[in-house]
């Protein structure tokens, strides 16, 4: 049975009654097989599995992106049930921000690079909401996708810096058969854009340099935010129309 809990207080009451390890998968919903891989990994490693679904307003620097973020509650619930999720935490925004976001978590170096350089305030929103979610859920382990590699690393750093009592488990990026990283935003692509989108993965895996990959994408009509190599990893962010796609690979 999958229970759905809507407020932090309600969730904490439920949490007190659980025993054994708790594996936690935080998401913004519109679940796909990438999220499912996190749920399966959490299920294999823990007594209890918790999924959260919260489209976090503070991490959207672009209001249009927030408004258009897909919501697919019925399918999400089904996926949770199929994967034997014990509880879904599905809060309302005002309940997550009783302070109206007066308090926030900020990292001042790595979060200002790559995606952070192009999305002002984004990682403050991410770190703040993840801190809140960890405090509500009290997980033993929390699962994050390598698709959002910078996010995963920043959360690992936060956990170390604040001596938080949980382990962050990275999970490899799940891709479509044509290489495109699965993303909730993919459903917003037109048919034509969807056909073009795998060029991102192709460019970052086959180009010799980051610049070469950026040029290849620009030539195909992408608006490239960045292609950057750091520590044996190549990161990319590029727009197709209004949809911003990100990816990264080890090089
Ligand atoms: P989101 O709902 O997009 O915020 O993602 C929730 C979690 O799922 C994050 O830890 C993401 O990194 C992870 N995730 C999203 N897409 C993928 C994917 N294609 N492969 C693996 N993990 C993913």
PDB file of C-alpha atoms and ligand atoms in Angstrom:
ATOM      1  CA  UNK A   1       0.000   0.000   0.000  1.00  0.00           C
ATOM      2  CA  UNK A   2       1.208   3.462  -0.941  1.00  0.00           C
ATOM      3  CA  UNK A   3       0.065   6.222   1.393  1.00  0.00           C
ATOM      4  CA  UNK A   4      -0.070   9.843   0.275  1.00  0.00           C
ATOM      5  CA  UNK A   5       0.825  12.482   2.857  1.00  0.00           C
ATOM      6  CA  UNK A   6       0.291  16.135   2.081  1.00  0.00           C
ATOM      7  CA  UNK A   7       1.746  18.210   4.912  1.00  0.00           C
ATOM      8  CA  UNK A   8       5.126  18.151   6.686  1.00  0.00           C
ATOM      9  CA  UNK A   9       3.361  17.589  10.032  1.00  0.00           C
ATOM     10  CA  UNK A  10       1.319  14.688   8.669  1.00  0.00           C
ATOM     11  CA  UNK A  11       4.428  13.143   7.145  1.00  0.00           C
ATOM     12  CA  UNK A  12       6.433  13.445  10.364  1.00  0.00           C
ATOM     13  CA  UNK A  13       3.648  11.669  12.290  1.00  0.00           C
ATOM     14  CA  UNK A  14       3.758   8.781   9.803  1.00  0.00           C
ATOM     15  CA  UNK A  15       7.577   8.730   9.822  1.00  0.00           C
ATOM     16  CA  UNK A  16       7.700   8.234  13.623  1.00  0.00           C
ATOM     17  CA  UNK A  17       5.880   4.920  13.208  1.00  0.00           C
ATOM     18  CA  UNK A  18       8.354   3.491  10.655  1.00  0.00           C
ATOM     19  CA  UNK A  19      11.348   1.356  11.543  1.00  0.00           C
ATOM     20  CA  UNK A  20      14.354   0.226   9.508  1.00  0.00           C
ATOM     21  CA  UNK A  21      16.175   2.088   6.751  1.00  0.00           C
ATOM     22  CA  UNK A  22      14.374   4.710   4.685  1.00  0.00           C
ATOM     23  CA  UNK A  23      15.350   5.276   1.032  1.00  0.00           C
ATOM     24  CA  UNK A  24      14.195   8.640  -0.317  1.00  0.00           C
ATOM     25  CA  UNK A  25      13.653   9.727  -3.937  1.00  0.00           C
ATOM     26  CA  UNK A  26      12.891  13.460  -4.293  1.00  0.00           C
ATOM     27  CA  UNK A  27      11.278  14.473  -7.622  1.00  0.00           C
ATOM     28  CA  UNK A  28       9.126  17.113  -9.263  1.00  0.00           C
ATOM     29  CA  UNK A  29       6.732  14.464 -10.642  1.00  0.00           C
ATOM     30  CA  UNK A  30       5.945  13.774 -14.321  1.00  0.00           C
ATOM     31  CA  UNK A  31       7.744  10.533 -13.623  1.00  0.00           C
ATOM     32  CA  UNK A  32       9.555   8.564 -16.336  1.00  0.00           C
ATOM     33  CA  UNK A  33      11.847   5.556 -16.397  1.00  0.00           C
ATOM     34  CA  UNK A  34      14.768   7.682 -15.110  1.00  0.00           C
ATOM     35  CA  UNK A  35      12.860   8.345 -11.894  1.00  0.00           C
ATOM     36  CA  UNK A  36      11.767   4.701 -11.869  1.00  0.00           C
ATOM     37  CA  UNK A  37      15.406   3.609 -11.815  1.00  0.00           C
ATOM     38  CA  UNK A  38      15.925   5.682  -8.650  1.00  0.00           C
ATOM     39  CA  UNK A  39      12.840   4.060  -7.087  1.00  0.00           C
ATOM     40  CA  UNK A  40      14.043   0.556  -7.982  1.00  0.00           C
ATOM     41  CA  UNK A  41      17.498   1.231  -6.531  1.00  0.00           C
ATOM     42  CA  UNK A  42      15.946   2.628  -3.340  1.00  0.00           C
ATOM     43  CA  UNK A  43      13.572  -0.360  -3.109  1.00  0.00           C
ATOM     44  CA  UNK A  44      16.460  -2.830  -3.407  1.00  0.00           C
ATOM     45  CA  UNK A  45      18.478  -1.157  -0.623  1.00  0.00           C
ATOM     46  CA  UNK A  46      15.918  -0.171   2.045  1.00  0.00           C
ATOM     47  CA  UNK A  47      13.078  -1.357   4.274  1.00  0.00           C
ATOM     48  CA  UNK A  48      10.966   1.705   3.506  1.00  0.00           C
ATOM     49  CA  UNK A  49      10.816   3.766   0.292  1.00  0.00           C
ATOM     50  CA  UNK A  50       9.601   7.366   0.224  1.00  0.00           C
ATOM     51  CA  UNK A  51       8.965   9.381  -2.943  1.00  0.00           C
ATOM     52  CA  UNK A  52       8.366  13.115  -2.871  1.00  0.00           C
ATOM     53  CA  UNK A  53       6.619  15.042  -5.629  1.00  0.00           C
ATOM     54  CA  UNK A  54       6.972  18.790  -5.384  1.00  0.00           C
ATOM     55  CA  UNK A  55       7.352  21.256  -8.231  1.00  0.00           C
ATOM     56  CA  UNK A  56       9.518  23.614  -6.215  1.00  0.00           C
ATOM     57  CA  UNK A  57       8.738  27.229  -7.167  1.00  0.00           C
ATOM     58  CA  UNK A  58      11.975  28.696  -5.759  1.00  0.00           C
ATOM     59  CA  UNK A  59      14.234  26.794  -8.171  1.00  0.00           C
ATOM     60  CA  UNK A  60      12.565  28.121 -11.336  1.00  0.00           C
ATOM     61  CA  UNK A  61      14.310  31.248 -12.557  1.00  0.00           C
ATOM     62  CA  UNK A  62      12.016  31.266 -15.625  1.00  0.00           C
ATOM     63  CA  UNK A  63       8.304  31.689 -14.709  1.00  0.00           C
ATOM     64  CA  UNK A  64       7.224  30.190 -18.067  1.00  0.00           C
ATOM     65  CA  UNK A  65       9.185  27.015 -17.326  1.00  0.00           C
ATOM     66  CA  UNK A  66       7.395  26.749 -13.950  1.00  0.00           C
ATOM     67  CA  UNK A  67       3.925  27.322 -15.439  1.00  0.00           C
ATOM     68  CA  UNK A  68       4.508  24.754 -18.181  1.00  0.00           C
ATOM     69  CA  UNK A  69       6.056  22.082 -15.964  1.00  0.00           C
ATOM     70  CA  UNK A  70       4.061  18.894 -16.709  1.00  0.00           C
ATOM     71  CA  UNK A  71       1.822  17.428 -13.979  1.00  0.00           C
ATOM     72  CA  UNK A  72       0.800  13.771 -14.339  1.00  0.00           C
ATOM     73  CA  UNK A  73      -0.435  12.785 -10.865  1.00  0.00           C
ATOM     74  CA  UNK A  74      -2.471   9.688 -11.835  1.00  0.00           C
ATOM     75  CA  UNK A  75       0.388   8.090 -13.774  1.00  0.00           C
ATOM     76  CA  UNK A  76       2.877   9.070 -11.045  1.00  0.00           C
ATOM     77  CA  UNK A  77       0.755   7.368  -8.377  1.00  0.00           C
ATOM     78  CA  UNK A  78       0.555   4.240 -10.522  1.00  0.00           C
ATOM     79  CA  UNK A  79       4.326   4.152 -10.990  1.00  0.00           C
ATOM     80  CA  UNK A  80       4.795   4.563  -7.233  1.00  0.00           C
ATOM     81  CA  UNK A  81       2.380   1.704  -6.520  1.00  0.00           C
ATOM     82  CA  UNK A  82       4.003  -0.550  -9.143  1.00  0.00           C
ATOM     83  CA  UNK A  83       7.379   0.028  -7.487  1.00  0.00           C
ATOM     84  CA  UNK A  84       6.100  -0.636  -3.968  1.00  0.00           C
ATOM     85  CA  UNK A  85       6.682   2.878  -2.703  1.00  0.00           C
ATOM     86  CA  UNK A  86       5.517   3.043   0.932  1.00  0.00           C
ATOM     87  CA  UNK A  87       4.720   6.750   1.046  1.00  0.00           C
ATOM     88  CA  UNK A  88       4.465   9.724  -1.275  1.00  0.00           C
ATOM     89  CA  UNK A  89       5.108  13.129   0.248  1.00  0.00           C
ATOM     90  CA  UNK A  90       3.129  15.555  -1.942  1.00  0.00           C
ATOM     91  CA  UNK A  91       3.129  18.925  -0.210  1.00  0.00           C
ATOM     92  CA  UNK A  92       1.558  22.277  -1.070  1.00  0.00           C
ATOM     93  CA  UNK A  93       4.031  25.111  -1.664  1.00  0.00           C
ATOM     94  CA  UNK A  94       2.901  27.388   1.230  1.00  0.00           C
ATOM     95  CA  UNK A  95       3.405  24.504   3.668  1.00  0.00           C
ATOM     96  CA  UNK A  96       7.005  24.068   2.454  1.00  0.00           C
ATOM     97  CA  UNK A  97       7.706  27.811   2.754  1.00  0.00           C
ATOM     98  CA  UNK A  98       6.078  28.946   6.023  1.00  0.00           C
ATOM     99  CA  UNK A  99       8.786  31.648   6.189  1.00  0.00           C
ATOM    100  CA  UNK A 100       8.081  32.859   2.615  1.00  0.00           C
ATOM    101  CA  UNK A 101      11.654  31.798   1.741  1.00  0.00           C
ATOM    102  CA  UNK A 102      13.285  34.177   4.240  1.00  0.00           C
ATOM    103  CA  UNK A 103      15.752  31.409   5.067  1.00  0.00           C
ATOM    104  CA  UNK A 104      17.755  29.731   2.321  1.00  0.00           C
ATOM    105  CA  UNK A 105      20.796  27.531   1.764  1.00  0.00           C
ATOM    106  CA  UNK A 106      23.489  29.016  -0.503  1.00  0.00           C
ATOM    107  CA  UNK A 107      26.692  27.562  -1.853  1.00  0.00           C
ATOM    108  CA  UNK A 108      29.069  30.188  -3.154  1.00  0.00           C
ATOM    109  CA  UNK A 109      31.484  28.549  -5.591  1.00  0.00           C
ATOM    110  CA  UNK A 110      30.457  25.522  -7.618  1.00  0.00           C
ATOM    111  CA  UNK A 111      26.788  26.592  -7.684  1.00  0.00           C
ATOM    112  CA  UNK A 112      27.768  29.787  -9.517  1.00  0.00           C
ATOM    113  CA  UNK A 113      29.260  27.831 -12.463  1.00  0.00           C
ATOM    114  CA  UNK A 114      27.660  25.782 -15.289  1.00  0.00           C
ATOM    115  CA  UNK A 115      23.868  25.743 -14.779  1.00  0.00           C
ATOM    116  CA  UNK A 116      24.150  28.169 -11.852  1.00  0.00           C
ATOM    117  CA  UNK A 117      25.796  30.778 -14.075  1.00  0.00           C
ATOM    118  CA  UNK A 118      22.797  30.660 -16.431  1.00  0.00           C
ATOM    119  CA  UNK A 119      20.005  30.212 -13.876  1.00  0.00           C
ATOM    120  CA  UNK A 120      20.342  32.836 -11.118  1.00  0.00           C
ATOM    121  CA  UNK A 121      19.049  31.538  -7.787  1.00  0.00           C
ATOM    122  CA  UNK A 122      18.369  28.050  -9.133  1.00  0.00           C
ATOM    123  CA  UNK A 123      20.687  26.124  -6.827  1.00  0.00           C
ATOM    124  CA  UNK A 124      19.680  28.189  -3.770  1.00  0.00           C
ATOM    125  CA  UNK A 125      16.148  26.949  -4.458  1.00  0.00           C
ATOM    126  CA  UNK A 126      17.298  23.360  -4.974  1.00  0.00           C
ATOM    127  CA  UNK A 127      19.516  23.196  -1.868  1.00  0.00           C
ATOM    128  CA  UNK A 128      16.913  24.907   0.309  1.00  0.00           C
ATOM    129  CA  UNK A 129      14.072  22.596  -0.684  1.00  0.00           C
ATOM    130  CA  UNK A 130      16.247  19.479  -0.435  1.00  0.00           C
ATOM    131  CA  UNK A 131      17.342  20.505   3.079  1.00  0.00           C
ATOM    132  CA  UNK A 132      13.658  20.945   4.021  1.00  0.00           C
ATOM    133  CA  UNK A 133      12.696  17.603   2.456  1.00  0.00           C
ATOM    134  CA  UNK A 134      15.531  15.802   4.282  1.00  0.00           C
ATOM    135  CA  UNK A 135      14.392  17.330   7.588  1.00  0.00           C
ATOM    136  CA  UNK A 136      10.813  16.184   7.018  1.00  0.00           C
ATOM    137  CA  UNK A 137      11.608  12.703   5.662  1.00  0.00           C
ATOM    138  CA  UNK A 138      14.701  11.797   7.785  1.00  0.00           C
ATOM    139  CA  UNK A 139      16.033   9.359   5.180  1.00  0.00           C
ATOM    140  CA  UNK A 140      18.870   6.873   5.640  1.00  0.00           C
ATOM    141  CA  UNK A 141      19.840   7.253   1.981  1.00  0.00           C
ATOM    142  CA  UNK A 142      18.657   9.648  -0.730  1.00  0.00           C
ATOM    143  CA  UNK A 143      18.882   8.868  -4.461  1.00  0.00           C
ATOM    144  CA  UNK A 144      19.852  11.429  -7.113  1.00  0.00           C
ATOM    145  CA  UNK A 145      20.333  11.070 -10.866  1.00  0.00           C
ATOM    146  CA  UNK A 146      23.663  11.779 -12.537  1.00  0.00           C
ATOM    147  CA  UNK A 147      21.618  13.455 -15.286  1.00  0.00           C
ATOM    148  CA  UNK A 148      21.730  16.458 -12.936  1.00  0.00           C
ATOM    149  CA  UNK A 149      25.358  15.897 -11.981  1.00  0.00           C
ATOM    150  CA  UNK A 150      26.070  19.393 -10.645  1.00  0.00           C
ATOM    151  CA  UNK A 151      22.924  19.205  -8.491  1.00  0.00           C
ATOM    152  CA  UNK A 152      23.916  15.791  -7.117  1.00  0.00           C
ATOM    153  CA  UNK A 153      27.430  17.036  -6.229  1.00  0.00           C
ATOM    154  CA  UNK A 154      26.106  20.200  -4.580  1.00  0.00           C
ATOM    155  CA  UNK A 155      23.745  18.117  -2.443  1.00  0.00           C
ATOM    156  CA  UNK A 156      26.596  15.777  -1.472  1.00  0.00           C
ATOM    157  CA  UNK A 157      28.592  18.873  -0.443  1.00  0.00           C
ATOM    158  CA  UNK A 158      25.688  20.251   1.608  1.00  0.00           C
ATOM    159  CA  UNK A 159      25.314  16.944   3.455  1.00  0.00           C
ATOM    160  CA  UNK A 160      29.040  16.971   4.321  1.00  0.00           C
ATOM    161  CA  UNK A 161      29.150  20.647   5.273  1.00  0.00           C
ATOM    162  CA  UNK A 162      26.173  20.460   7.629  1.00  0.00           C
ATOM    163  CA  UNK A 163      27.074  17.036   9.109  1.00  0.00           C
ATOM    164  CA  UNK A 164      23.712  15.680   7.950  1.00  0.00           C
ATOM    165  CA  UNK A 165      23.004  12.063   8.855  1.00  0.00           C
ATOM    166  CA  UNK A 166      22.323  10.462   5.514  1.00  0.00           C
ATOM    167  CA  UNK A 167      24.078   9.063   2.477  1.00  0.00           C
ATOM    168  CA  UNK A 168      23.632  10.429  -1.049  1.00  0.00           C
ATOM    169  CA  UNK A 169      23.504   7.672  -3.672  1.00  0.00           C
ATOM    170  CA  UNK A 170      24.159   8.687  -7.333  1.00  0.00           C
ATOM    171  CA  UNK A 171      22.267   6.762 -10.054  1.00  0.00           C
ATOM    172  CA  UNK A 172      23.448   6.605 -13.694  1.00  0.00           C
ATOM    173  CA  UNK A 173      21.538   8.573 -16.344  1.00  0.00           C
ATOM    174  CA  UNK A 174      18.728   6.679 -18.059  1.00  0.00           C
ATOM    175  CA  UNK A 175      18.477   7.394 -21.805  1.00  0.00           C
ATOM    176  CA  UNK A 176      16.096   6.846 -24.695  1.00  0.00           C
ATOM    177  CA  UNK A 177      17.333   4.325 -27.267  1.00  0.00           C
ATOM    178  CA  UNK A 178      18.574   7.235 -29.427  1.00  0.00           C
ATOM    179  CA  UNK A 179      20.717   8.568 -26.560  1.00  0.00           C
ATOM    180  CA  UNK A 180      18.498  11.452 -25.393  1.00  0.00           C
ATOM    181  CA  UNK A 181      18.551  11.676 -21.589  1.00  0.00           C
ATOM    182  CA  UNK A 182      15.061  11.029 -20.201  1.00  0.00           C
ATOM    183  CA  UNK A 183      13.564  14.218 -18.855  1.00  0.00           C
ATOM    184  CA  UNK A 184      10.125  15.415 -17.799  1.00  0.00           C
ATOM    185  CA  UNK A 185      10.656  18.367 -20.132  1.00  0.00           C
ATOM    186  CA  UNK A 186      11.003  16.123 -23.225  1.00  0.00           C
ATOM    187  CA  UNK A 187       7.200  15.972 -23.571  1.00  0.00           C
ATOM    188  CA  UNK A 188       7.255  19.710 -24.322  1.00  0.00           C
ATOM    189  CA  UNK A 189       9.324  19.176 -27.500  1.00  0.00           C
ATOM    190  CA  UNK A 190       7.541  19.304 -30.863  1.00  0.00           C
ATOM    191  CA  UNK A 191       7.934  16.240 -33.075  1.00  0.00           C
ATOM    192  CA  UNK A 192      10.591  18.047 -35.078  1.00  0.00           C
ATOM    193  CA  UNK A 193      12.506  19.155 -31.977  1.00  0.00           C
ATOM    194  CA  UNK A 194      12.271  15.656 -30.500  1.00  0.00           C
ATOM    195  CA  UNK A 195      13.905  14.264 -33.648  1.00  0.00           C
ATOM    196  CA  UNK A 196      16.734  16.773 -33.291  1.00  0.00           C
ATOM    197  CA  UNK A 197      17.252  16.393 -29.504  1.00  0.00           C
ATOM    198  CA  UNK A 198      19.540  13.287 -29.533  1.00  0.00           C
ATOM    199  CA  UNK A 199      22.170  15.510 -31.220  1.00  0.00           C
ATOM    200  CA  UNK A 200      23.029  16.767 -27.715  1.00  0.00           C
ATOM    201  CA  UNK A 201      24.270  13.388 -26.505  1.00  0.00           C
ATOM    202  CA  UNK A 202      25.895  12.716 -29.857  1.00  0.00           C
ATOM    203  CA  UNK A 203      27.759  16.039 -29.820  1.00  0.00           C
ATOM    204  CA  UNK A 204      29.160  15.644 -26.293  1.00  0.00           C
ATOM    205  CA  UNK A 205      30.205  12.024 -26.830  1.00  0.00           C
ATOM    206  CA  UNK A 206      31.749  12.325 -30.314  1.00  0.00           C
ATOM    207  CA  UNK A 207      33.328  15.813 -30.407  1.00  0.00           C
ATOM    208  CA  UNK A 208      37.008  16.129 -29.539  1.00  0.00           C
ATOM    209  CA  UNK A 209      36.567  19.380 -27.636  1.00  0.00           C
ATOM    210  CA  UNK A 210      33.768  21.222 -25.844  1.00  0.00           C
ATOM    211  CA  UNK A 211      33.972  24.052 -28.386  1.00  0.00           C
ATOM    212  CA  UNK A 212      33.559  21.628 -31.254  1.00  0.00           C
ATOM    213  CA  UNK A 213      30.433  20.162 -29.585  1.00  0.00           C
ATOM    214  CA  UNK A 214      28.994  23.658 -29.026  1.00  0.00           C
ATOM    215  CA  UNK A 215      29.575  24.577 -32.668  1.00  0.00           C
ATOM    216  CA  UNK A 216      27.978  21.366 -33.918  1.00  0.00           C
ATOM    217  CA  UNK A 217      24.858  22.071 -31.826  1.00  0.00           C
ATOM    218  CA  UNK A 218      24.620  25.737 -32.855  1.00  0.00           C
ATOM    219  CA  UNK A 219      24.898  24.711 -36.508  1.00  0.00           C
ATOM    220  CA  UNK A 220      21.860  22.438 -36.033  1.00  0.00           C
ATOM    221  CA  UNK A 221      19.719  25.214 -34.565  1.00  0.00           C
ATOM    222  CA  UNK A 222      20.253  24.748 -30.832  1.00  0.00           C
ATOM    223  CA  UNK A 223      20.738  27.859 -28.691  1.00  0.00           C
ATOM    224  CA  UNK A 224      23.704  26.708 -26.616  1.00  0.00           C
ATOM    225  CA  UNK A 225      24.047  27.981 -23.017  1.00  0.00           C
ATOM    226  CA  UNK A 226      27.345  26.153 -22.496  1.00  0.00           C
ATOM    227  CA  UNK A 227      29.420  23.102 -23.275  1.00  0.00           C
ATOM    228  CA  UNK A 228      32.185  22.839 -20.659  1.00  0.00           C
ATOM    229  CA  UNK A 229      34.710  20.186 -19.657  1.00  0.00           C
ATOM    230  CA  UNK A 230      35.541  19.968 -15.938  1.00  0.00           C
ATOM    231  CA  UNK A 231      37.414  17.098 -14.243  1.00  0.00           C
ATOM    232  CA  UNK A 232      36.863  14.447 -16.937  1.00  0.00           C
ATOM    233  CA  UNK A 233      33.211  15.348 -17.361  1.00  0.00           C
ATOM    234  CA  UNK A 234      31.568  17.255 -20.198  1.00  0.00           C
ATOM    235  CA  UNK A 235      28.457  19.294 -19.327  1.00  0.00           C
ATOM    236  CA  UNK A 236      25.972  20.787 -21.786  1.00  0.00           C
ATOM    237  CA  UNK A 237      22.876  22.958 -21.646  1.00  0.00           C
ATOM    238  CA  UNK A 238      21.053  23.997 -24.805  1.00  0.00           C
ATOM    239  CA  UNK A 239      17.640  25.255 -25.819  1.00  0.00           C
ATOM    240  CA  UNK A 240      15.431  23.800 -28.520  1.00  0.00           C
ATOM    241  CA  UNK A 241      12.805  26.521 -28.905  1.00  0.00           C
ATOM    242  CA  UNK A 242      11.634  27.287 -25.352  1.00  0.00           C
ATOM    243  CA  UNK A 243      12.736  23.958 -23.899  1.00  0.00           C
ATOM    244  CA  UNK A 244      16.063  23.875 -22.100  1.00  0.00           C
ATOM    245  CA  UNK A 245      17.812  20.487 -22.092  1.00  0.00           C
ATOM    246  CA  UNK A 246      20.872  19.481 -20.063  1.00  0.00           C
ATOM    247  CA  UNK A 247      23.158  16.461 -20.144  1.00  0.00           C
ATOM    248  CA  UNK A 248      26.636  15.361 -19.094  1.00  0.00           C
ATOM    249  CA  UNK A 249      28.991  12.455 -19.729  1.00  0.00           C
ATOM    250  CA  UNK A 250      32.291  11.213 -18.410  1.00  0.00           C
ATOM    251  CA  UNK A 251      35.112  11.903 -20.893  1.00  0.00           C
TER     252      UNK A 251
HETATM  253  P1  LIG B   1      13.329  15.897 -11.448  1.00  0.00           P
HETATM  254  O1  LIG B   1      11.957  15.415 -11.152  1.00  0.00           O
HETATM  255  O2  LIG B   1      13.583  16.135 -12.888  1.00  0.00           O
HETATM  256  O3  LIG B   1      13.742  17.045 -10.570  1.00  0.00           O
HETATM  257  O4  LIG B   1      14.321  14.709 -11.092  1.00  0.00           O
HETATM  258  C1  LIG B   1      14.226  14.017  -9.876  1.00  0.00           C
HETATM  259  C2  LIG B   1      15.400  13.100  -9.763  1.00  0.00           C
HETATM  260  O5  LIG B   1      15.414  12.183 -10.849  1.00  0.00           O
HETATM  261  C3  LIG B   1      16.747  13.848  -9.794  1.00  0.00           C
HETATM  262  O6  LIG B   1      17.636  13.229  -8.882  1.00  0.00           O
HETATM  263  C4  LIG B   1      17.179  13.634 -11.216  1.00  0.00           C
HETATM  264  O7  LIG B   1      18.579  13.693 -11.390  1.00  0.00           O
HETATM  265  C5  LIG B   1      16.667  12.238 -11.479  1.00  0.00           C
HETATM  266  N1  LIG B   1      16.543  11.999 -12.922  1.00  0.00           N
HETATM  267  C6  LIG B   1      15.851  12.746 -13.814  1.00  0.00           C
HETATM  268  N2  LIG B   1      16.011  12.271 -15.064  1.00  0.00           N
HETATM  269  C7  LIG B   1      16.851  11.215 -14.963  1.00  0.00           C
HETATM  270  C8  LIG B   1      17.435  10.303 -15.892  1.00  0.00           C
HETATM  271  N3  LIG B   1      17.189  10.396 -17.204  1.00  0.00           N
HETATM  272  N4  LIG B   1      18.255   9.339 -15.428  1.00  0.00           N
HETATM  273  C9  LIG B   1      18.518   9.238 -14.103  1.00  0.00           C
HETATM  274  N5  LIG B   1      18.001  10.057 -13.169  1.00  0.00           N
HETATM  275  C10 LIG B   1      17.189  11.039 -13.588  1.00  0.00           C
END
